[in-house]
C-alpha cells in the first residue's frame, strides 16, 4: 500500500520535533517526564458497577475501503480469496493501515508505552461522558473542547466518574461520507474539531479518565501540526478512539461503553468495535 | 499472501459439495431451505437485563503473526510504516486473512446471508452459557458437543436463556502455543473438538441462541470434511467465534459477553475482541 504524501510530510515534521525533544531546549516536554507522573494509567481504572441494559448502540462506523483517512489516501484493500459459488464458502483478506475507520490510538502510537494488546481489559470498559460542542463546532470547524466545556458539563450532569471515557461530540460524524469530514483547505490543511491540550491537562490532573473518544479523524483538531494532545495523553497509558459514530444516540451521561480494540501483538492501534450499553 | 495448500484442498472439496447442492440429489440440503425456516435470526435476539459487573475477563487470544491457523500457513503479516525514533510516532499495516486469531465466522462465511457489518448490534451482546466437555475431550480429541451435553448442562444450571451465546469449553485453548492446537496426524487430518450437527439442530429447534463459541479452530470438529455445523448454523443468520480464550475464567452461567466483531463492509468475519462482564 502506498504511503500517503501528507502522512510522509507529517512524519518528517514530527521527526524534527522528536529531534528537538532530545535537545536541552526540548527537555521540558520530553516524553520521559510524563511517565514518572502519577497520571500513568498502567493500573486498571475500573470499579464494580450495576447496569440496567435496555438498549445496545453501535458507536462504530461501517468501514468500506474508501472510508476517509487522516492522510487522504485509501488505507484498506479487500481481496476475495474464496467465494460461495465457486468454492463453497466466502473468505477475504485485508491490507489495512492500523489507523483506519473507527479505530484505536494505543499509547504506543505516540510513545513507547502499551501496545493495543497490552492495555488491561478493565481499561476497555467504562462509563461514557459525552461533551457536546456541536454549537461552536458548527460555527468554527477548528473548535476545541476546553476546560470550560468540561466544567459546564459537570455543572449540568455531575462530576466525571472514576474510570470514565470522555467523548467529544462535535457532530462531525454526520459528514463522514462527504469531503467535509477531512475538510481540507486549498493548502491541504484540515479543519475539524478536537480536544485542547488545556482540557487534557485538566483531565490528567483532576479526573481519573481512561480514554478519549472523538467523532473526527484526530484527537487533536484538524490544523494541528504538533499533535500536542496525542503527545500528552497517549504516553500516560491512556488511549483514544477516533472516528466514533452515533454519539447523538447515547445520553450525555449514563451509558457504559465496551471498546473492542485489536489484540494484535505490538499494534499501535487498529479498527475497533465500540459498543454502548444503556 | 500465499493461500495455504490445505485451504485450497478444502475449497475444492467444498466446491464439489456445492455442485451437488445444485442437483436434485442435493436439493434437500440447499441453503435456501434454511432461510425460510422460523430459526432465521435476522431479528434481534435481545432482551433488557440488569448486570452487576464486578469483573472484566478477556476471552481473546493475543494475536501474533504465527498464531495457529486452520490451513496451517501464516495468515497475518505486520509491516512497520513509521517508528517513534525516526518519525515521531509508531504506525503499522497488516495483511490479514479474516479467519485468523480469535475471530468471527459471519453468516456470510458459509452462505449469502449477513456479512459481519450487517449483524444487528443487539446480536453481539448476550448471556454466556459454557458447556464443559473437557473430560471427554481429554480422552478423545475428536469429541463433539452433543444434545446430551446440553441437557446435562440445563439440568445443573437451568434452561439456556433467550438470546444466549453457547460456548464449547473443551480446554483446547491451553494448547494454543503447541502443535496440539491443530493436532494434525500423518495425513494432515486435524483432531480437535467441535459442535455436533445434532446439538446445533437441537438449539435451532428449541432454544433462542444467537451465537456459538469454540475454543478450537473450527465450529466443526477437526476431522470434518463436510462442515455440517458451518452449513447449518451460519445460514440462519447466526454467527460463530473460533479460538475463544479463557473460558475457564468465566462461570458456566451468569457472564454477559460483548462480541467486538469487525465492521468492515462485506466481511465474512474477522479478528474479534471478545469481552466478558461478570
Coordinates of C-alpha atoms in Angstrom, one line a residue:
Chain A
X1 CA 0.0 0.0 0.0
X2 CA 1.3 3.4 -0.9
X3 CA 2.1 5.8 1.9
X4 CA 0.1 9.0 1.6
X5 CA 2.2 12.1 0.8
X6 CA 0.6 14.0 3.6
X7 CA 1.5 11.3 6.1
X8 CA 5.1 11.5 4.9
X9 CA 5.1 15.2 5.5
X10 CA 3.7 14.8 8.9
X11 CA 6.2 12.1 9.7
X12 CA 9.0 14.4 8.7
X13 CA 7.6 17.3 10.7
X14 CA 7.3 15.0 13.8
X15 CA 10.8 13.7 13.2
X16 CA 12.1 17.3 13.6
X17 CA 10.0 17.7 16.7
X18 CA 11.4 14.4 18.0
X19 CA 14.9 15.7 17.4
X20 CA 14.1 18.9 19.3
X21 CA 13.0 16.8 22.2
X22 CA 16.4 15.3 22.5
X23 CA 18.0 18.7 23.0
X24 CA 18.1 20.9 26.1
X25 CA 15.5 23.2 24.6
X26 CA 13.1 20.3 24.2
X27 CA 13.8 18.6 27.5
X28 CA 10.9 20.2 29.3
X29 CA 8.4 18.3 27.1
X30 CA 10.4 15.1 26.9
X31 CA 8.2 12.0 26.8
X32 CA 10.0 10.5 29.8
X33 CA 8.8 13.3 32.1
X34 CA 5.2 12.2 31.5
X35 CA 5.9 8.6 32.5
X36 CA 7.1 9.4 36.0
X37 CA 4.0 11.4 36.9
X38 CA 1.1 10.0 39.0
X39 CA -1.2 10.2 35.9
X40 CA 0.2 7.0 34.4
X41 CA -2.8 4.7 33.9
X42 CA -0.8 1.4 33.8
X43 CA -3.1 0.1 36.5
X44 CA -6.8 -0.7 35.9
X45 CA -9.2 2.2 36.1
X46 CA -12.2 0.1 36.9
X47 CA -14.7 -0.2 39.7
X48 CA -17.6 -2.7 40.1
X49 CA -21.0 -1.4 39.0
X50 CA -24.6 -2.3 38.3
X51 CA -26.0 -1.8 34.9
X52 CA -29.6 -1.8 33.6
X53 CA -29.3 -2.6 30.0
X54 CA -32.3 -1.7 27.9
X55 CA -30.5 -0.8 24.7
X56 CA -27.4 -1.5 22.7
X57 CA -26.0 1.2 20.5
X58 CA -23.2 0.8 17.9
X59 CA -20.7 3.6 18.1
X60 CA -18.7 2.2 15.1
X61 CA -18.9 3.4 11.5
X62 CA -19.2 0.8 8.8
X63 CA -15.8 0.5 7.2
X64 CA -15.6 0.4 3.4
X65 CA -12.3 0.6 1.6
X66 CA -12.9 4.3 0.7
X67 CA -13.5 5.4 4.3
X68 CA -12.0 8.9 4.8
X69 CA -8.5 8.8 6.2
X70 CA -6.2 11.3 8.0
X71 CA -3.7 11.2 5.3
X72 CA -6.2 11.3 2.5
X73 CA -5.2 8.1 0.6
X74 CA -7.1 4.8 0.8
X75 CA -5.9 2.7 3.7
X76 CA -7.9 -0.5 3.2
X77 CA -7.9 -3.0 0.4
X78 CA -10.1 -6.1 0.4
X79 CA -9.3 -9.1 -1.7
X80 CA -11.7 -12.1 -2.2
X81 CA -9.8 -15.3 -1.8
X82 CA -12.7 -17.8 -1.9
X83 CA -16.4 -17.3 -2.9
X84 CA -19.5 -19.3 -2.2
X85 CA -20.4 -20.2 -5.7
X86 CA -17.0 -21.5 -6.8
X87 CA -15.5 -22.6 -3.6
X88 CA -18.4 -23.4 -1.2
X89 CA -17.6 -20.6 1.2
X90 CA -16.6 -16.9 1.3
X91 CA -13.3 -15.7 2.6
X92 CA -11.4 -12.5 2.2
X93 CA -8.1 -10.9 3.1
X94 CA -7.4 -7.3 4.1
X95 CA -4.5 -5.0 3.7
X96 CA -5.1 -2.3 6.3
X97 CA -3.4 0.6 7.9
X98 CA -4.0 0.4 11.7
X99 CA -5.4 3.9 11.8
X100 CA -8.5 3.4 9.6
X101 CA -12.2 3.7 10.3
X102 CA -13.4 3.9 13.9
X103 CA -10.1 3.0 15.4
X104 CA -7.9 3.0 18.5
X105 CA -4.8 5.0 19.1
X106 CA -2.9 2.8 21.6
X107 CA -0.5 4.5 24.0
X108 CA 2.3 3.0 21.8
X109 CA 1.2 5.1 18.8
X110 CA 2.9 8.2 20.2
X111 CA 5.2 6.7 22.8
X112 CA 7.0 3.5 23.9
X113 CA 4.2 2.6 26.2
X114 CA 1.4 0.0 26.0
X115 CA 0.6 -1.6 22.6
X116 CA -3.1 -2.3 21.9
X117 CA -2.8 -5.9 23.1
X118 CA -1.1 -4.7 26.4
X119 CA -3.9 -2.5 27.6
X120 CA -5.6 -4.1 30.7
X121 CA -9.0 -5.3 29.6
X122 CA -10.6 -3.4 32.5
X123 CA -9.5 -0.2 30.8
X124 CA -11.6 -1.0 27.8
X125 CA -14.9 -0.8 29.8
X126 CA -16.2 2.3 31.4
X127 CA -18.9 5.0 31.9
X128 CA -19.3 7.3 29.0
X129 CA -19.2 11.1 29.3
X130 CA -20.4 13.0 26.2
X131 CA -19.3 16.6 25.9
X132 CA -21.5 18.3 23.3
X133 CA -19.7 21.1 21.4
X134 CA -21.9 20.9 18.3
X135 CA -22.9 24.5 18.5
X136 CA -19.5 26.0 18.5
X137 CA -18.2 23.4 16.0
X138 CA -20.9 24.4 13.6
X139 CA -19.6 28.0 13.6
X140 CA -15.9 27.1 13.8
X141 CA -14.6 23.9 12.3
X142 CA -11.3 24.2 14.3
X143 CA -13.2 24.3 17.6
X144 CA -11.6 22.7 20.6
X145 CA -13.0 21.0 23.7
X146 CA -11.8 23.4 26.5
X147 CA -11.6 23.1 30.3
X148 CA -14.7 25.4 30.3
X149 CA -16.7 22.9 28.3
X150 CA -15.8 20.2 30.8
X151 CA -16.8 22.4 33.8
X152 CA -20.1 23.3 32.0
X153 CA -20.8 19.6 31.5
X154 CA -20.1 18.8 35.2
X155 CA -22.3 21.6 36.4
X156 CA -25.2 20.1 34.5
X157 CA -24.5 16.3 34.7
X158 CA -22.3 15.9 37.7
X159 CA -18.6 15.1 38.2
X160 CA -16.9 12.9 35.6
X161 CA -17.0 9.5 37.2
X162 CA -13.9 7.3 38.1
X163 CA -12.6 5.4 35.1
X164 CA -14.7 7.4 32.6
X165 CA -14.3 7.6 28.8
X166 CA -14.7 11.2 27.7
X167 CA -16.2 11.8 24.3
X168 CA -16.0 14.9 22.1
X169 CA -19.4 15.1 20.3
X170 CA -18.9 17.7 17.6
X171 CA -21.5 16.4 15.2
X172 CA -18.7 15.7 12.7
X173 CA -19.7 12.1 12.1
X174 CA -22.6 13.4 10.0
X175 CA -20.0 14.5 7.4
X176 CA -18.3 11.1 7.2
X177 CA -19.4 10.5 3.6
X178 CA -18.6 14.0 2.4
X179 CA -15.3 15.9 1.9
X180 CA -16.2 18.0 5.0
X181 CA -15.1 15.1 7.2
X182 CA -11.5 15.9 6.3
X183 CA -12.4 19.5 5.4
X184 CA -9.0 20.2 3.8
X185 CA -8.4 23.8 2.6
X186 CA -6.5 24.9 -0.6
X187 CA -3.2 24.3 1.2
X188 CA -4.2 20.8 2.3
X189 CA -4.7 21.9 5.9
X190 CA -7.6 20.1 7.5
X191 CA -10.3 21.8 9.6
X192 CA -12.3 19.7 12.1
X193 CA -12.7 19.9 15.9
X194 CA -10.6 18.2 18.6
X195 CA -9.5 18.3 22.2
X196 CA -7.4 21.2 23.5
X197 CA -4.2 20.5 25.4
X198 CA -5.6 22.5 28.3
X199 CA -8.7 20.2 28.6
X200 CA -6.5 17.2 28.6
X201 CA -4.1 18.6 31.2
X202 CA -7.2 19.3 33.4
X203 CA -8.4 15.7 33.0
X204 CA -5.0 14.2 33.7
X205 CA -4.5 16.3 36.8
X206 CA -8.0 16.2 38.3
X207 CA -10.1 13.3 37.0
X208 CA -9.5 9.5 36.5
X209 CA -10.2 9.1 32.8
X210 CA -9.1 6.0 30.9
X211 CA -9.8 7.1 27.3
X212 CA -10.9 9.7 24.9
X213 CA -13.4 9.5 22.0
X214 CA -13.6 11.9 19.1
X215 CA -16.1 11.8 16.2
X216 CA -13.4 13.3 14.0
X217 CA -10.2 11.9 12.4
X218 CA -7.9 13.0 15.2
X219 CA -7.7 13.7 19.0
X220 CA -6.0 17.0 18.0
X221 CA -8.0 19.4 15.9
X222 CA -7.5 19.4 12.1
X223 CA -4.9 22.2 11.7
X224 CA -2.6 20.9 14.5
X225 CA 1.0 20.4 13.3
X226 CA 2.4 19.4 16.7
X227 CA -0.1 16.8 17.9
X228 CA 0.0 18.1 21.5
X229 CA -2.9 16.0 22.7
X230 CA -1.5 12.8 21.2
X231 CA 1.9 13.5 22.8
X232 CA 0.4 14.4 26.2
X233 CA -2.4 11.8 26.5
X234 CA -1.1 8.6 24.9
X235 CA 2.2 8.3 26.8
X236 CA 0.3 8.2 30.1
X237 CA -1.0 4.7 29.1
X238 CA -4.4 6.1 28.1
X239 CA -5.8 5.5 24.7
X240 CA -8.0 7.3 22.2
X241 CA -10.7 6.3 19.7
X242 CA -11.0 8.3 16.5
X243 CA -14.0 8.4 14.1
X244 CA -16.5 7.4 16.7
X245 CA -20.1 7.2 15.3
X246 CA -23.6 7.8 16.7
X247 CA -22.7 9.9 19.8
X248 CA -26.1 11.6 19.2
X249 CA -27.8 8.3 20.1
X250 CA -26.4 8.0 23.6
X251 CA -27.1 10.2 26.6
X252 CA -24.7 12.8 27.9
X253 CA -24.1 10.5 30.9
X254 CA -25.3 7.0 31.9
X255 CA -24.1 4.8 29.1
X256 CA -21.4 2.2 29.6
X257 CA -19.1 1.5 26.7
X258 CA -17.1 -1.5 25.7
X259 CA -14.1 -0.8 23.5
X260 CA -13.4 -3.9 21.3
X261 CA -9.9 -2.9 20.4
X262 CA -7.5 -5.1 18.4
X263 CA -5.4 -7.7 20.2
X264 CA -2.8 -8.0 17.5
X265 CA 0.6 -8.2 19.3
X266 CA 2.5 -4.9 19.0
X267 CA -0.3 -3.0 17.4
X268 CA -0.2 0.8 17.6
X269 CA -4.0 0.7 17.4
X270 CA -6.4 -0.6 14.9
X271 CA -10.1 -0.9 13.8
X272 CA -12.2 -1.1 16.9
X273 CA -15.8 -2.1 17.6
X274 CA -17.2 0.3 20.0
X275 CA -20.5 -0.7 21.7
X276 CA -22.6 1.3 24.2
X277 CA -24.9 -0.3 26.7
X278 CA -27.7 2.0 28.0
Chain B
X1 CA -0.2 -13.8 0.9
X2 CA 0.0 -17.3 -0.2
X3 CA -3.1 -19.4 0.1
X4 CA -2.4 -22.5 2.2
X5 CA -2.5 -25.8 0.3
X6 CA -4.8 -27.3 2.8
X7 CA -7.3 -24.4 2.3
X8 CA -7.2 -25.0 -1.4
X9 CA -8.0 -28.6 -0.9
X10 CA -10.9 -27.8 1.3
X11 CA -12.1 -25.2 -1.2
X12 CA -12.1 -27.8 -3.9
X13 CA -13.8 -30.4 -1.7
X14 CA -16.5 -27.8 -0.8
X15 CA -16.9 -26.8 -4.4
X16 CA -17.9 -30.4 -5.2
X17 CA -20.3 -30.3 -2.4
X18 CA -21.7 -27.0 -3.6
X19 CA -22.1 -28.6 -7.0
X20 CA -24.1 -31.5 -5.5
X21 CA -26.3 -28.9 -3.8
X22 CA -27.4 -27.6 -7.2
X23 CA -28.6 -31.0 -8.3
X24 CA -31.9 -32.8 -7.4
X25 CA -29.9 -35.0 -5.0
X26 CA -28.6 -32.1 -3.1
X27 CA -31.8 -30.0 -3.1
X28 CA -32.9 -31.2 0.4
X29 CA -29.9 -29.5 2.0
X30 CA -29.9 -26.4 -0.2
X31 CA -29.1 -23.2 1.6
X32 CA -32.4 -21.6 0.6
X33 CA -34.4 -24.1 2.6
X34 CA -32.8 -22.9 5.8
X35 CA -33.7 -19.3 5.2
X36 CA -37.4 -19.9 5.1
X37 CA -37.5 -21.7 8.5
X38 CA -38.5 -19.9 11.7
X39 CA -35.0 -20.2 13.0
X40 CA -33.7 -17.3 10.9
X41 CA -32.1 -14.8 13.4
X42 CA -32.3 -11.8 11.2
X43 CA -34.2 -10.1 14.0
X44 CA -32.6 -9.0 17.3
X45 CA -32.3 -11.7 19.9
X46 CA -32.0 -9.3 22.8
X47 CA -33.9 -8.5 26.0
X48 CA -33.3 -5.8 28.6
X49 CA -31.4 -7.0 31.6
X50 CA -29.7 -5.9 34.8
X51 CA -26.0 -6.7 35.3
X52 CA -23.8 -6.4 38.3
X53 CA -20.3 -6.1 37.0
X54 CA -17.5 -6.9 39.3
X55 CA -15.0 -8.2 36.9
X56 CA -14.0 -8.0 33.2
X57 CA -12.5 -11.0 31.5
X58 CA -10.8 -11.0 28.1
X59 CA -11.9 -14.0 26.1
X60 CA -9.5 -13.0 23.2
X61 CA -6.1 -14.6 22.5
X62 CA -3.2 -12.2 21.8
X63 CA -2.6 -12.4 18.0
X64 CA 1.0 -12.7 16.8
X65 CA 1.8 -13.3 13.1
X66 CA 2.4 -17.0 13.9
X67 CA -0.9 -17.7 15.6
X68 CA -2.0 -21.2 14.6
X69 CA -4.4 -21.3 11.6
X70 CA -6.9 -23.8 10.2
X71 CA -5.0 -24.1 7.0
X72 CA -1.6 -24.3 8.7
X73 CA 0.1 -21.4 6.9
X74 CA 0.7 -18.0 8.4
X75 CA -2.3 -15.6 7.9
X76 CA -1.0 -12.3 9.3
X77 CA 1.9 -10.1 8.3
X78 CA 2.7 -6.9 10.1
X79 CA 4.7 -4.2 8.5
X80 CA 6.1 -1.1 10.3
X81 CA 5.4 2.0 8.3
X82 CA 6.6 4.6 10.8
X83 CA 8.5 4.4 14.1
X84 CA 8.8 6.6 17.1
X85 CA 12.6 7.2 16.9
X86 CA 12.8 8.2 13.2
X87 CA 9.3 9.5 12.5
X88 CA 8.0 10.7 15.9
X89 CA 5.2 8.1 16.0
X90 CA 4.6 4.4 15.5
X91 CA 2.3 3.1 12.8
X92 CA 1.9 -0.3 11.2
X93 CA 0.0 -2.0 8.4
X94 CA -1.4 -5.6 8.5
X95 CA -2.1 -8.1 5.7
X96 CA -4.6 -10.4 7.3
X97 CA -6.9 -13.3 6.4
X98 CA -10.3 -12.7 8.0
X99 CA -10.3 -16.0 9.8
X100 CA -7.2 -15.5 12.0
X101 CA -6.8 -15.5 15.8
X102 CA -9.9 -15.2 18.0
X103 CA -12.3 -14.4 15.1
X104 CA -15.8 -14.3 13.9
X105 CA -17.4 -16.5 11.3
X106 CA -20.2 -14.2 10.0
X107 CA -23.3 -15.8 8.4
X108 CA -21.9 -14.8 5.0
X109 CA -18.8 -17.0 5.5
X110 CA -20.9 -20.1 4.5
X111 CA -24.0 -18.5 3.0
X112 CA -25.2 -15.4 1.2
X113 CA -26.6 -14.0 4.4
X114 CA -25.4 -11.3 6.8
X115 CA -21.9 -10.0 6.4
X116 CA -20.1 -9.1 9.7
X117 CA -21.1 -5.5 9.4
X118 CA -24.7 -6.4 8.8
X119 CA -25.3 -8.3 12.1
X120 CA -27.6 -6.3 14.3
X121 CA -25.5 -4.9 17.2
X122 CA -28.0 -6.4 19.7
X123 CA -27.0 -9.8 18.5
X124 CA -23.4 -9.1 19.6
X125 CA -24.4 -8.9 23.3
X126 CA -25.8 -11.8 25.3
X127 CA -25.7 -14.1 28.3
X128 CA -22.9 -16.8 28.1
X129 CA -23.6 -20.5 28.5
X130 CA -20.4 -22.5 28.9
X131 CA -20.7 -26.3 28.1
X132 CA -17.7 -28.0 29.7
X133 CA -16.6 -31.1 27.7
X134 CA -13.0 -31.1 28.9
X135 CA -13.2 -34.6 30.4
X136 CA -14.2 -36.4 27.2
X137 CA -12.1 -34.1 25.1
X138 CA -9.0 -35.1 27.1
X139 CA -9.7 -38.7 26.1
X140 CA -10.9 -38.2 22.6
X141 CA -9.6 -35.2 20.6
X142 CA -12.4 -35.6 18.1
X143 CA -15.1 -35.2 20.8
X144 CA -18.3 -33.4 20.0
X145 CA -20.7 -31.3 22.0
X146 CA -23.9 -33.4 21.9
X147 CA -27.6 -32.8 22.7
X148 CA -26.9 -34.9 25.9
X149 CA -24.2 -32.4 26.9
X150 CA -26.7 -29.6 26.5
X151 CA -29.4 -31.4 28.5
X152 CA -26.8 -32.2 31.2
X153 CA -25.9 -28.5 31.4
X154 CA -29.5 -27.5 31.7
X155 CA -30.3 -30.0 34.5
X156 CA -27.5 -28.4 36.5
X157 CA -27.6 -24.7 35.6
X158 CA -31.1 -24.2 34.2
X159 CA -32.5 -23.6 30.7
X160 CA -30.4 -21.8 28.2
X161 CA -31.7 -18.2 28.4
X162 CA -33.2 -16.3 25.5
X163 CA -30.6 -14.7 23.2
X164 CA -27.7 -16.8 24.7
X165 CA -24.3 -17.4 23.3
X166 CA -23.4 -21.0 23.8
X167 CA -19.7 -21.9 24.2
X168 CA -17.9 -25.2 23.8
X169 CA -15.3 -25.3 26.6
X170 CA -13.0 -28.2 25.6
X171 CA -9.9 -27.0 27.3
X172 CA -8.2 -26.7 23.9
X173 CA -7.1 -23.1 24.3
X174 CA -4.4 -24.4 26.7
X175 CA -2.7 -25.9 23.5
X176 CA -2.7 -22.7 21.5
X177 CA 1.1 -22.3 21.5
X178 CA 1.8 -26.0 20.7
X179 CA 1.2 -28.3 17.7
X180 CA -1.7 -29.9 19.6
X181 CA -3.9 -26.9 18.8
X182 CA -4.2 -28.1 15.2
X183 CA -3.2 -31.7 16.2
X184 CA -2.7 -32.8 12.6
X185 CA -2.0 -36.5 12.0
X186 CA 0.4 -38.1 9.4
X187 CA -2.2 -37.5 6.7
X188 CA -2.8 -33.9 7.7
X189 CA -6.2 -34.5 9.2
X190 CA -6.7 -32.4 12.3
X191 CA -8.1 -33.7 15.5
X192 CA -9.8 -31.2 17.9
X193 CA -13.3 -31.0 19.4
X194 CA -16.3 -29.2 18.0
X195 CA -20.1 -29.0 18.0
X196 CA -22.2 -31.9 16.6
X197 CA -24.8 -31.3 14.0
X198 CA -27.3 -32.9 16.3
X199 CA -26.6 -30.4 19.1
X200 CA -26.9 -27.5 16.7
X201 CA -30.3 -28.9 15.3
X202 CA -31.5 -29.1 18.9
X203 CA -30.5 -25.5 19.6
X204 CA -32.1 -24.2 16.4
X205 CA -35.3 -26.0 17.0
X206 CA -35.7 -25.5 20.8
X207 CA -33.7 -22.6 22.1
X208 CA -33.1 -18.9 21.0
X209 CA -29.3 -18.8 20.7
X210 CA -27.6 -16.0 18.8
X211 CA -24.1 -17.4 18.5
X212 CA -21.6 -20.2 19.2
X213 CA -18.1 -20.0 20.8
X214 CA -15.5 -22.7 20.4
X215 CA -12.0 -22.7 22.0
X216 CA -10.7 -24.6 18.9
X217 CA -10.0 -23.6 15.3
X218 CA -13.5 -24.6 13.9
X219 CA -17.2 -24.9 14.9
X220 CA -17.0 -28.4 13.3
X221 CA -14.5 -30.8 14.9
X222 CA -11.1 -31.3 13.3
X223 CA -11.7 -34.3 11.1
X224 CA -14.8 -32.8 9.4
X225 CA -14.7 -32.8 5.7
X226 CA -18.3 -31.6 5.2
X227 CA -18.5 -28.7 7.6
X228 CA -22.1 -29.6 8.6
X229 CA -22.3 -27.2 11.5
X230 CA -21.0 -24.3 9.5
X231 CA -23.6 -25.1 6.7
X232 CA -26.4 -25.5 9.2
X233 CA -25.7 -22.7 11.7
X234 CA -24.4 -19.7 9.7
X235 CA -27.1 -19.5 7.0
X236 CA -29.7 -18.9 9.8
X237 CA -28.1 -15.5 10.4
X238 CA -26.3 -16.8 13.5
X239 CA -22.5 -16.3 13.9
X240 CA -19.7 -18.3 15.5
X241 CA -16.5 -17.3 17.2
X242 CA -13.5 -19.6 16.9
X243 CA -10.3 -19.7 19.0
X244 CA -12.0 -18.2 22.1
X245 CA -9.7 -17.9 25.1
X246 CA -10.1 -18.1 28.9
X247 CA -13.4 -19.9 29.1
X248 CA -12.0 -21.4 32.3
X249 CA -12.1 -17.9 33.9
X250 CA -15.8 -17.4 33.5
X251 CA -18.7 -19.2 35.2
X252 CA -20.9 -21.9 33.5
X253 CA -23.7 -19.3 33.6
X254 CA -24.1 -15.7 34.6
X255 CA -21.5 -13.9 32.5
X256 CA -22.5 -11.5 29.8
X257 CA -20.4 -11.2 26.7
X258 CA -19.8 -8.4 24.2
X259 CA -18.6 -9.6 20.8
X260 CA -16.5 -6.8 19.3
X261 CA -16.7 -8.2 15.7
X262 CA -15.3 -6.3 12.7
X263 CA -17.4 -3.7 10.9
X264 CA -15.6 -3.9 7.6
X265 CA -18.2 -3.8 4.9
X266 CA -18.7 -7.2 3.3
X267 CA -16.5 -9.1 5.8
X268 CA -17.0 -12.8 6.0
X269 CA -15.7 -12.5 9.6
X270 CA -12.5 -11.2 11.1
X271 CA -10.5 -10.8 14.3
X272 CA -12.9 -10.1 17.1
X273 CA -12.3 -8.7 20.6
X274 CA -14.5 -10.8 23.0
X275 CA -15.1 -9.4 26.4
X276 CA -17.0 -11.0 29.3
X277 CA -18.6 -9.0 32.1
X278 CA -19.3 -10.9 35.3

